[in-house]
mmCIF file of N, CA and C in Angstrom:
data_model
loop_
_atom_site.group_PDB
_atom_site.id
_atom_site.type_symbol
_atom_site.label_atom_id
_atom_site.label_comp_id
_atom_site.label_asym_id
_atom_site.label_seq_id
_atom_site.Cartn_x
_atom_site.Cartn_y
_atom_site.Cartn_z
ATOM 1 N N UNK A 1 72.104 70.043 -50.669
ATOM 2 C CA UNK A 1 70.796 70.403 -51.132
ATOM 3 C C UNK A 1 69.803 70.175 -49.997
ATOM 4 N N UNK A 2 68.918 71.087 -49.783
ATOM 5 C CA UNK A 2 67.941 70.996 -48.700
ATOM 6 C C UNK A 2 66.812 70.058 -49.096
ATOM 7 N N UNK A 3 66.260 69.369 -48.121
ATOM 8 C CA UNK A 3 65.145 68.464 -48.367
ATOM 9 C C UNK A 3 63.869 69.267 -48.527
ATOM 10 N N UNK A 4 63.046 68.843 -49.461
ATOM 11 C CA UNK A 4 61.776 69.547 -49.663
ATOM 12 C C UNK A 4 60.705 68.959 -48.760
ATOM 13 N N UNK A 5 59.578 69.652 -48.666
ATOM 14 C CA UNK A 5 58.484 69.199 -47.811
ATOM 15 C C UNK A 5 57.844 67.941 -48.354
ATOM 16 N N UNK A 6 58.053 67.641 -49.639
ATOM 17 C CA UNK A 6 57.444 66.458 -50.245
ATOM 18 C C UNK A 6 58.274 65.193 -50.074
ATOM 19 N N UNK A 7 59.512 65.334 -49.625
ATOM 20 C CA UNK A 7 60.367 64.168 -49.427
ATOM 21 C C UNK A 7 59.880 63.362 -48.230
ATOM 22 N N UNK A 8 59.845 62.016 -48.349
ATOM 23 C CA UNK A 8 59.436 61.198 -47.193
ATOM 24 C C UNK A 8 60.502 61.254 -46.102
ATOM 25 N N UNK A 9 60.089 61.222 -44.846
ATOM 26 C CA UNK A 9 61.078 61.248 -43.759
ATOM 27 C C UNK A 9 61.922 59.970 -43.772
ATOM 28 N N UNK A 10 63.171 60.137 -43.419
ATOM 29 C CA UNK A 10 64.058 58.982 -43.361
ATOM 30 C C UNK A 10 63.912 58.318 -42.000
ATOM 31 N N UNK A 11 63.628 57.019 -42.019
ATOM 32 C CA UNK A 11 63.534 56.266 -40.769
ATOM 33 C C UNK A 11 64.947 55.996 -40.270
ATOM 34 N N UNK A 12 65.158 56.120 -38.969
ATOM 35 C CA UNK A 12 66.490 55.822 -38.450
ATOM 36 C C UNK A 12 66.824 54.349 -38.661
ATOM 37 N N UNK A 13 68.063 54.082 -38.978
ATOM 38 C CA UNK A 13 68.494 52.705 -39.207
ATOM 39 C C UNK A 13 68.457 51.924 -37.899
ATOM 40 N N UNK A 14 68.023 50.665 -38.002
ATOM 41 C CA UNK A 14 68.004 49.804 -36.820
ATOM 42 C C UNK A 14 69.440 49.496 -36.433
ATOM 43 N N UNK A 15 69.761 49.560 -35.145
ATOM 44 C CA UNK A 15 71.138 49.283 -34.714
ATOM 45 C C UNK A 15 71.562 47.861 -35.079
ATOM 46 N N UNK A 16 72.841 47.693 -35.240
ATOM 47 C CA UNK A 16 73.382 46.383 -35.603
ATOM 48 C C UNK A 16 73.329 45.431 -34.413
ATOM 49 N N UNK A 17 72.744 44.241 -34.594
ATOM 50 C CA UNK A 17 72.705 43.274 -33.485
ATOM 51 C C UNK A 17 74.114 42.817 -33.117
ATOM 52 N N UNK A 18 74.293 42.503 -31.867
ATOM 53 C CA UNK A 18 75.598 42.035 -31.381
ATOM 54 C C UNK A 18 75.829 40.592 -31.798
ATOM 55 N N UNK A 19 77.078 40.249 -31.960
ATOM 56 C CA UNK A 19 77.434 38.877 -32.311
ATOM 57 C C UNK A 19 77.350 37.946 -31.112
ATOM 58 N N UNK A 20 77.225 36.673 -31.400
ATOM 59 C CA UNK A 20 77.104 35.673 -30.341
ATOM 60 C C UNK A 20 78.348 35.568 -29.472
ATOM 61 N N UNK A 21 79.514 35.769 -30.067
ATOM 62 C CA UNK A 21 80.756 35.690 -29.297
ATOM 63 C C UNK A 21 80.858 36.785 -28.249
ATOM 64 N N UNK A 22 80.530 38.003 -28.643
ATOM 65 C CA UNK A 22 80.550 39.127 -27.691
ATOM 66 C C UNK A 22 79.546 38.895 -26.568
ATOM 67 N N UNK A 23 78.378 38.406 -26.926
ATOM 68 C CA UNK A 23 77.334 38.156 -25.920
ATOM 69 C C UNK A 23 77.792 37.095 -24.930
ATOM 70 N N UNK A 24 78.431 36.042 -25.438
ATOM 71 C CA UNK A 24 78.915 34.965 -24.570
ATOM 72 C C UNK A 24 80.004 35.474 -23.632
ATOM 73 N N UNK A 25 80.919 36.278 -24.136
ATOM 74 C CA UNK A 25 81.990 36.836 -23.295
ATOM 75 C C UNK A 25 81.384 37.718 -22.202
ATOM 76 N N UNK A 26 80.398 38.544 -22.556
ATOM 77 C CA UNK A 26 79.749 39.398 -21.556
ATOM 78 C C UNK A 26 79.070 38.563 -20.483
ATOM 79 N N UNK A 27 78.394 37.487 -20.886
ATOM 80 C CA UNK A 27 77.732 36.609 -19.914
ATOM 81 C C UNK A 27 78.740 35.916 -19.008
ATOM 82 N N UNK A 28 79.853 35.477 -19.584
ATOM 83 C CA UNK A 28 80.895 34.829 -18.768
ATOM 84 C C UNK A 28 81.494 35.802 -17.752
ATOM 85 N N UNK A 29 81.710 37.045 -18.150
ATOM 86 C CA UNK A 29 82.232 38.054 -17.216
ATOM 87 C C UNK A 29 81.236 38.259 -16.074
ATOM 88 N N UNK A 30 79.957 38.405 -16.421
ATOM 89 C CA UNK A 30 78.933 38.581 -15.390
ATOM 90 C C UNK A 30 78.855 37.363 -14.476
ATOM 91 N N UNK A 31 78.961 36.166 -15.054
ATOM 92 C CA UNK A 31 78.889 34.938 -14.266
ATOM 93 C C UNK A 31 80.065 34.846 -13.282
ATOM 94 N N UNK A 32 81.271 35.161 -13.735
ATOM 95 C CA UNK A 32 82.443 35.118 -12.853
ATOM 96 C C UNK A 32 82.293 36.136 -11.719
ATOM 97 N N UNK A 33 81.815 37.330 -12.042
ATOM 98 C CA UNK A 33 81.581 38.341 -10.999
ATOM 99 C C UNK A 33 80.554 37.859 -9.980
ATOM 100 N N UNK A 34 79.496 37.229 -10.453
ATOM 101 C CA UNK A 34 78.470 36.710 -9.542
ATOM 102 C C UNK A 34 79.016 35.570 -8.683
ATOM 103 N N UNK A 35 79.842 34.711 -9.266
ATOM 104 C CA UNK A 35 80.469 33.636 -8.487
ATOM 105 C C UNK A 35 81.364 34.204 -7.393
ATOM 106 N N UNK A 36 82.150 35.230 -7.740
ATOM 107 C CA UNK A 36 83.048 35.826 -6.749
ATOM 108 C C UNK A 36 82.272 36.486 -5.610
ATOM 109 N N UNK A 37 81.256 37.247 -5.940
ATOM 110 C CA UNK A 37 80.474 37.931 -4.905
ATOM 111 C C UNK A 37 79.708 36.916 -4.068
ATOM 112 N N UNK A 38 79.088 35.935 -4.703
ATOM 113 C CA UNK A 38 78.310 34.930 -3.959
ATOM 114 C C UNK A 38 79.205 34.082 -3.061
ATOM 115 N N UNK A 39 80.458 33.875 -3.459
ATOM 116 C CA UNK A 39 81.358 33.067 -2.626
ATOM 117 C C UNK A 39 81.753 33.784 -1.337
ATOM 118 N N UNK A 40 81.501 35.082 -1.256
ATOM 119 C CA UNK A 40 81.774 35.817 -0.022
ATOM 120 C C UNK A 40 80.801 35.449 1.095
ATOM 121 N N UNK A 41 79.607 35.003 0.734
ATOM 122 C CA UNK A 41 78.620 34.678 1.757
ATOM 123 C C UNK A 41 78.061 33.259 1.656
ATOM 124 N N UNK A 42 78.410 32.503 0.621
ATOM 125 C CA UNK A 42 77.923 31.132 0.494
ATOM 126 C C UNK A 42 78.958 30.302 -0.252
ATOM 127 N N UNK A 43 79.194 29.110 0.209
ATOM 128 C CA UNK A 43 80.142 28.221 -0.450
ATOM 129 C C UNK A 43 79.493 27.613 -1.692
ATOM 130 N N UNK A 44 80.144 27.749 -2.841
ATOM 131 C CA UNK A 44 79.563 27.158 -4.053
ATOM 132 C C UNK A 44 79.544 25.630 -4.009
ATOM 133 N N UNK A 45 80.305 25.025 -3.074
ATOM 134 C CA UNK A 45 80.318 23.576 -2.945
ATOM 135 C C UNK A 45 79.113 23.070 -2.157
ATOM 136 N N UNK A 46 78.548 23.924 -1.296
ATOM 137 C CA UNK A 46 77.380 23.528 -0.498
ATOM 138 C C UNK A 46 76.061 23.942 -1.141
ATOM 139 N N UNK A 47 76.035 25.128 -1.727
ATOM 140 C CA UNK A 47 74.805 25.640 -2.335
ATOM 141 C C UNK A 47 75.142 26.260 -3.684
ATOM 142 N N UNK A 48 74.531 25.749 -4.732
ATOM 143 C CA UNK A 48 74.840 26.257 -6.069
ATOM 144 C C UNK A 48 73.889 27.363 -6.523
ATOM 145 N N UNK A 49 72.839 27.617 -5.784
ATOM 146 C CA UNK A 49 71.841 28.596 -6.221
ATOM 147 C C UNK A 49 72.202 30.068 -5.981
ATOM 148 N N UNK A 50 73.021 30.455 -4.982
ATOM 149 C CA UNK A 50 73.277 31.889 -4.785
ATOM 150 C C UNK A 50 73.846 32.630 -6.004
ATOM 151 N N UNK A 51 74.816 32.069 -6.738
ATOM 152 C CA UNK A 51 75.296 32.813 -7.906
ATOM 153 C C UNK A 51 74.219 32.984 -8.991
ATOM 154 N N UNK A 52 73.350 32.003 -9.121
ATOM 155 C CA UNK A 52 72.278 32.089 -10.120
ATOM 156 C C UNK A 52 71.290 33.182 -9.731
ATOM 157 N N UNK A 53 70.908 33.228 -8.465
ATOM 158 C CA UNK A 53 69.997 34.272 -7.989
ATOM 159 C C UNK A 53 70.646 35.647 -8.154
ATOM 160 N N UNK A 54 71.925 35.739 -7.850
ATOM 161 C CA UNK A 54 72.647 37.002 -8.004
ATOM 162 C C UNK A 54 72.718 37.418 -9.476
ATOM 163 N N UNK A 55 72.929 36.456 -10.373
ATOM 164 C CA UNK A 55 72.954 36.756 -11.805
ATOM 165 C C UNK A 55 71.594 37.295 -12.270
ATOM 166 N N UNK A 56 70.515 36.697 -11.790
ATOM 167 C CA UNK A 56 69.172 37.173 -12.147
ATOM 168 C C UNK A 56 68.960 38.590 -11.614
ATOM 169 N N UNK A 57 69.377 38.848 -10.376
ATOM 170 C CA UNK A 57 69.224 40.193 -9.812
ATOM 171 C C UNK A 57 70.065 41.228 -10.558
ATOM 172 N N UNK A 58 71.301 40.888 -10.851
ATOM 173 C CA UNK A 58 72.189 41.807 -11.565
ATOM 174 C C UNK A 58 71.616 42.124 -12.948
ATOM 175 N N UNK A 59 71.178 41.092 -13.659
ATOM 176 C CA UNK A 59 70.607 41.312 -14.985
ATOM 177 C C UNK A 59 69.329 42.128 -14.911
ATOM 178 N N UNK A 60 68.482 41.848 -13.938
ATOM 179 C CA UNK A 60 67.223 42.590 -13.796
ATOM 180 C C UNK A 60 67.496 44.071 -13.576
ATOM 181 N N UNK A 61 68.338 44.386 -12.621
ATOM 182 C CA UNK A 61 68.580 45.785 -12.252
ATOM 183 C C UNK A 61 69.388 46.511 -13.324
ATOM 184 N N UNK A 62 70.510 45.938 -13.724
ATOM 185 C CA UNK A 62 71.389 46.635 -14.656
ATOM 186 C C UNK A 62 70.783 46.751 -16.052
ATOM 187 N N UNK A 63 70.196 45.678 -16.565
ATOM 188 C CA UNK A 63 69.597 45.759 -17.896
ATOM 189 C C UNK A 63 68.292 46.538 -17.843
ATOM 190 N N UNK A 64 67.496 46.307 -16.808
ATOM 191 C CA UNK A 64 66.222 47.004 -16.704
ATOM 192 C C UNK A 64 66.361 48.508 -16.604
ATOM 193 N N UNK A 65 67.366 48.986 -15.883
ATOM 194 C CA UNK A 65 67.520 50.427 -15.672
ATOM 195 C C UNK A 65 68.582 51.087 -16.548
ATOM 196 N N UNK A 66 69.690 50.382 -16.783
ATOM 197 C CA UNK A 66 70.831 51.001 -17.466
ATOM 198 C C UNK A 66 71.136 50.402 -18.837
ATOM 199 N N UNK A 67 70.406 49.374 -19.236
ATOM 200 C CA UNK A 67 70.532 48.720 -20.546
ATOM 201 C C UNK A 67 71.834 47.938 -20.719
ATOM 202 N N UNK A 68 72.617 47.750 -19.670
ATOM 203 C CA UNK A 68 73.807 46.913 -19.788
ATOM 204 C C UNK A 68 74.302 46.467 -18.420
ATOM 205 N N UNK A 69 74.808 45.229 -18.386
ATOM 206 C CA UNK A 69 75.426 44.685 -17.183
ATOM 207 C C UNK A 69 76.895 45.072 -17.192
ATOM 208 N N UNK A 70 77.620 44.811 -16.101
ATOM 209 C CA UNK A 70 79.064 45.100 -16.123
ATOM 210 C C UNK A 70 79.797 44.372 -17.257
ATOM 211 N N UNK A 71 79.436 43.119 -17.509
ATOM 212 C CA UNK A 71 80.058 42.380 -18.608
ATOM 213 C C UNK A 71 79.738 42.989 -19.958
ATOM 214 N N UNK A 72 78.513 43.457 -20.111
ATOM 215 C CA UNK A 72 78.126 44.114 -21.365
ATOM 216 C C UNK A 72 78.865 45.427 -21.537
ATOM 217 N N UNK A 73 79.083 46.123 -20.455
ATOM 218 C CA UNK A 73 79.823 47.392 -20.542
ATOM 219 C C UNK A 73 81.251 47.146 -21.009
ATOM 220 N N UNK A 74 81.882 46.103 -20.462
ATOM 221 C CA UNK A 74 83.263 45.787 -20.848
ATOM 222 C C UNK A 74 83.362 45.329 -22.300
ATOM 223 N N UNK A 75 82.333 44.664 -22.796
ATOM 224 C CA UNK A 75 82.355 44.181 -24.177
ATOM 225 C C UNK A 75 81.623 45.123 -25.135
ATOM 226 N N UNK A 76 81.212 46.294 -24.636
ATOM 227 C CA UNK A 76 80.550 47.340 -25.414
ATOM 228 C C UNK A 76 79.262 46.865 -26.080
ATOM 229 N N UNK A 77 78.383 46.307 -25.240
ATOM 230 C CA UNK A 77 77.067 45.873 -25.690
ATOM 231 C C UNK A 77 75.995 46.586 -24.890
ATOM 232 N N UNK A 78 74.788 46.643 -25.444
ATOM 233 C CA UNK A 78 73.627 47.198 -24.742
ATOM 234 C C UNK A 78 72.430 46.316 -25.036
ATOM 235 N N UNK A 79 71.544 46.181 -24.079
ATOM 236 C CA UNK A 79 70.292 45.454 -24.259
ATOM 237 C C UNK A 79 69.177 46.487 -24.208
ATOM 238 N N UNK A 80 68.539 46.714 -25.337
ATOM 239 C CA UNK A 80 67.551 47.781 -25.455
ATOM 240 C C UNK A 80 66.209 47.220 -25.901
ATOM 241 N N UNK A 81 65.188 48.032 -25.758
ATOM 242 C CA UNK A 81 63.863 47.673 -26.230
ATOM 243 C C UNK A 81 63.878 47.538 -27.742
ATOM 244 N N UNK A 82 63.252 46.498 -28.237
ATOM 245 C CA UNK A 82 63.237 46.249 -29.677
ATOM 246 C C UNK A 82 62.446 47.324 -30.414
ATOM 247 N N UNK A 83 61.426 47.875 -29.764
ATOM 248 C CA UNK A 83 60.560 48.836 -30.446
ATOM 249 C C UNK A 83 61.103 50.253 -30.454
ATOM 250 N N UNK A 84 61.655 50.715 -29.319
ATOM 251 C CA UNK A 84 62.060 52.126 -29.268
ATOM 252 C C UNK A 84 63.531 52.356 -28.937
ATOM 253 N N UNK A 85 64.300 51.325 -28.647
ATOM 254 C CA UNK A 85 65.729 51.482 -28.388
ATOM 255 C C UNK A 85 66.090 51.986 -27.008
ATOM 256 N N UNK A 86 65.110 52.087 -26.095
ATOM 257 C CA UNK A 86 65.373 52.548 -24.739
ATOM 258 C C UNK A 86 65.567 51.380 -23.783
ATOM 259 N N UNK A 87 65.730 51.708 -22.508
ATOM 260 C CA UNK A 87 65.858 50.669 -21.471
ATOM 261 C C UNK A 87 64.541 49.894 -21.381
ATOM 262 N N UNK A 88 64.621 48.623 -21.013
ATOM 263 C CA UNK A 88 63.426 47.780 -21.033
ATOM 264 C C UNK A 88 62.630 47.808 -19.731
ATOM 265 N N UNK A 89 63.177 48.344 -18.674
ATOM 266 C CA UNK A 89 62.458 48.415 -17.407
ATOM 267 C C UNK A 89 62.663 47.171 -16.558
ATOM 268 N N UNK A 90 62.344 47.294 -15.281
ATOM 269 C CA UNK A 90 62.621 46.220 -14.328
ATOM 270 C C UNK A 90 61.793 44.958 -14.562
ATOM 271 N N UNK A 91 60.517 45.094 -14.872
ATOM 272 C CA UNK A 91 59.669 43.911 -15.041
ATOM 273 C C UNK A 91 60.110 43.075 -16.244
ATOM 274 N N UNK A 92 60.320 43.733 -17.371
ATOM 275 C CA UNK A 92 60.800 42.990 -18.542
ATOM 276 C C UNK A 92 62.238 42.519 -18.338
ATOM 277 N N UNK A 93 63.030 43.283 -17.565
ATOM 278 C CA UNK A 93 64.384 42.854 -17.238
ATOM 279 C C UNK A 93 64.380 41.582 -16.405
ATOM 280 N N UNK A 94 63.446 41.495 -15.456
ATOM 281 C CA UNK A 94 63.316 40.286 -14.631
ATOM 282 C C UNK A 94 62.894 39.103 -15.485
ATOM 283 N N UNK A 95 61.930 39.318 -16.342
ATOM 284 C CA UNK A 95 61.440 38.261 -17.223
ATOM 285 C C UNK A 95 62.577 37.734 -18.100
ATOM 286 N N UNK A 96 63.351 38.643 -18.669
ATOM 287 C CA UNK A 96 64.481 38.272 -19.525
ATOM 288 C C UNK A 96 65.548 37.533 -18.725
ATOM 289 N N UNK A 97 65.828 38.009 -17.509
ATOM 290 C CA UNK A 97 66.873 37.405 -16.675
ATOM 291 C C UNK A 97 66.516 35.987 -16.243
ATOM 292 N N UNK A 98 65.262 35.765 -15.893
ATOM 293 C CA UNK A 98 64.833 34.415 -15.487
ATOM 294 C C UNK A 98 64.965 33.460 -16.669
ATOM 295 N N UNK A 99 64.540 33.897 -17.843
ATOM 296 C CA UNK A 99 64.673 33.040 -19.028
ATOM 297 C C UNK A 99 66.142 32.813 -19.389
ATOM 298 N N UNK A 100 66.980 33.819 -19.193
ATOM 299 C CA UNK A 100 68.417 33.669 -19.446
ATOM 300 C C UNK A 100 69.024 32.644 -18.488
ATOM 301 N N UNK A 101 68.585 32.652 -17.240
ATOM 302 C CA UNK A 101 69.103 31.702 -16.253
ATOM 303 C C UNK A 101 68.751 30.259 -16.633
ATOM 304 N N UNK A 102 67.661 30.074 -17.361
ATOM 305 C CA UNK A 102 67.296 28.731 -17.823
ATOM 306 C C UNK A 102 68.207 28.254 -18.953
ATOM 307 N N UNK A 103 68.935 29.165 -19.585
ATOM 308 C CA UNK A 103 69.939 28.950 -20.622
ATOM 309 C C UNK A 103 69.381 28.499 -21.971
ATOM 310 N N UNK A 104 68.464 27.560 -22.017
ATOM 311 C CA UNK A 104 67.967 27.051 -23.295
ATOM 312 C C UNK A 104 67.348 28.160 -24.152
ATOM 313 N N UNK A 105 66.495 29.056 -23.605
ATOM 314 C CA UNK A 105 65.950 30.118 -24.460
ATOM 315 C C UNK A 105 67.026 30.996 -25.086
ATOM 316 N N UNK A 106 68.150 31.163 -24.416
ATOM 317 C CA UNK A 106 69.228 32.002 -24.958
ATOM 318 C C UNK A 106 69.939 31.320 -26.122
ATOM 319 N N UNK A 107 69.866 30.011 -26.198
ATOM 320 C CA UNK A 107 70.558 29.277 -27.253
ATOM 321 C C UNK A 107 69.762 29.215 -28.551
ATOM 322 N N UNK A 108 68.463 29.461 -28.475
ATOM 323 C CA UNK A 108 67.611 29.409 -29.661
ATOM 324 C C UNK A 108 67.423 30.838 -30.155
ATOM 325 N N UNK A 109 68.040 31.157 -31.284
ATOM 326 C CA UNK A 109 68.033 32.534 -31.792
ATOM 327 C C UNK A 109 67.380 32.607 -33.166
ATOM 328 N N UNK A 110 66.887 33.795 -33.486
ATOM 329 C CA UNK A 110 66.307 34.034 -34.803
ATOM 330 C C UNK A 110 67.362 34.635 -35.735
ATOM 331 N N UNK A 111 66.951 35.086 -36.901
ATOM 332 C CA UNK A 111 67.865 35.631 -37.894
ATOM 333 C C UNK A 111 68.565 36.904 -37.456
ATOM 334 N N UNK A 112 67.965 37.637 -36.514
ATOM 335 C CA UNK A 112 68.573 38.871 -36.010
ATOM 336 C C UNK A 112 69.465 38.621 -34.799
ATOM 337 N N UNK A 113 69.627 37.368 -34.411
ATOM 338 C CA UNK A 113 70.451 37.046 -33.261
ATOM 339 C C UNK A 113 69.743 37.216 -31.934
ATOM 340 N N UNK A 114 68.423 37.395 -31.964
ATOM 341 C CA UNK A 114 67.652 37.543 -30.722
ATOM 342 C C UNK A 114 67.246 36.162 -30.219
ATOM 343 N N UNK A 115 67.659 35.844 -28.995
ATOM 344 C CA UNK A 115 67.265 34.592 -28.387
ATOM 345 C C UNK A 115 65.802 34.645 -27.973
ATOM 346 N N UNK A 116 65.266 33.494 -27.584
ATOM 347 C CA UNK A 116 63.871 33.456 -27.133
ATOM 348 C C UNK A 116 63.651 34.363 -25.930
ATOM 349 N N UNK A 117 64.670 34.493 -25.077
ATOM 350 C CA UNK A 117 64.534 35.369 -23.908
ATOM 351 C C UNK A 117 64.423 36.831 -24.344
ATOM 352 N N UNK A 118 65.137 37.220 -25.399
ATOM 353 C CA UNK A 118 65.022 38.582 -25.923
ATOM 354 C C UNK A 118 63.675 38.799 -26.604
ATOM 355 N N UNK A 119 63.234 37.831 -27.354
ATOM 356 C CA UNK A 119 61.945 37.967 -28.040
ATOM 357 C C UNK A 119 60.807 38.057 -27.029
ATOM 358 N N UNK A 120 60.857 37.244 -25.978
ATOM 359 C CA UNK A 120 59.794 37.260 -24.967
ATOM 360 C C UNK A 120 59.779 38.581 -24.197
ATOM 361 N N UNK A 121 60.951 39.173 -23.975
ATOM 362 C CA UNK A 121 61.034 40.428 -23.224
ATOM 363 C C UNK A 121 60.936 41.654 -24.129
ATOM 364 N N UNK A 122 60.894 41.447 -25.430
ATOM 365 C CA UNK A 122 60.824 42.584 -26.352
ATOM 366 C C UNK A 122 62.115 43.382 -26.382
ATOM 367 N N UNK A 123 63.243 42.681 -26.296
ATOM 368 C CA UNK A 123 64.540 43.364 -26.257
ATOM 369 C C UNK A 123 65.449 42.834 -27.348
ATOM 370 N N UNK A 124 66.559 43.531 -27.540
ATOM 371 C CA UNK A 124 67.610 43.048 -28.425
ATOM 372 C C UNK A 124 68.954 43.561 -27.923
ATOM 373 N N UNK A 125 69.985 42.763 -28.111
ATOM 374 C CA UNK A 125 71.336 43.149 -27.698
ATOM 375 C C UNK A 125 72.036 43.724 -28.925
ATOM 376 N N UNK A 126 72.547 44.932 -28.759
ATOM 377 C CA UNK A 126 73.197 45.624 -29.860
ATOM 378 C C UNK A 126 74.608 46.040 -29.450
ATOM 379 N N UNK A 127 75.396 46.391 -30.434
ATOM 380 C CA UNK A 127 76.720 46.953 -30.148
ATOM 381 C C UNK A 127 76.513 48.382 -29.670
ATOM 382 N N UNK A 128 77.155 48.723 -28.584
ATOM 383 C CA UNK A 128 77.037 50.076 -28.033
ATOM 384 C C UNK A 128 77.792 51.036 -28.941
ATOM 385 N N UNK A 129 77.228 52.218 -29.162
ATOM 386 C CA UNK A 129 77.967 53.194 -29.966
ATOM 387 C C UNK A 129 79.253 53.583 -29.250
ATOM 388 N N UNK A 130 80.314 53.746 -30.028
ATOM 389 C CA UNK A 130 81.590 54.107 -29.414
ATOM 390 C C UNK A 130 81.568 55.550 -28.965
ATOM 391 N N UNK A 131 82.174 55.784 -27.813
ATOM 392 C CA UNK A 131 82.256 57.148 -27.259
ATOM 393 C C UNK A 131 83.372 57.885 -27.974
ATOM 394 N N UNK A 132 83.070 59.054 -28.458
ATOM 395 C CA UNK A 132 84.087 59.826 -29.189
ATOM 396 C C UNK A 132 84.425 61.075 -28.478
#
């Protein structure tokens, strides 16, 4: 049956938030990749900051522009704008990444599973739609 002009428009359903386990696995994958790359130019025994800086850069660029890091891609997650579902951009990606590096904001979540770093950046992590 066709919809009439008097029917209210249907709002698109909000995507399902990602679970904490998937998010943790994605972060661990990204962290291991950053440790491996940083160990090519700095010893983790002498300086512990290079992998952290690399993690912030990776999160800023990949989430800001492509809505997912390599770890998120492997675990089929996306980090999108809470308001419109698009990429959050580099500035908000940097803000989110710095707060994520502090770790504590990521541990405090609301009912939708958004950590303080997501709320501050206006983002949310969702399950990526499966490719068919």
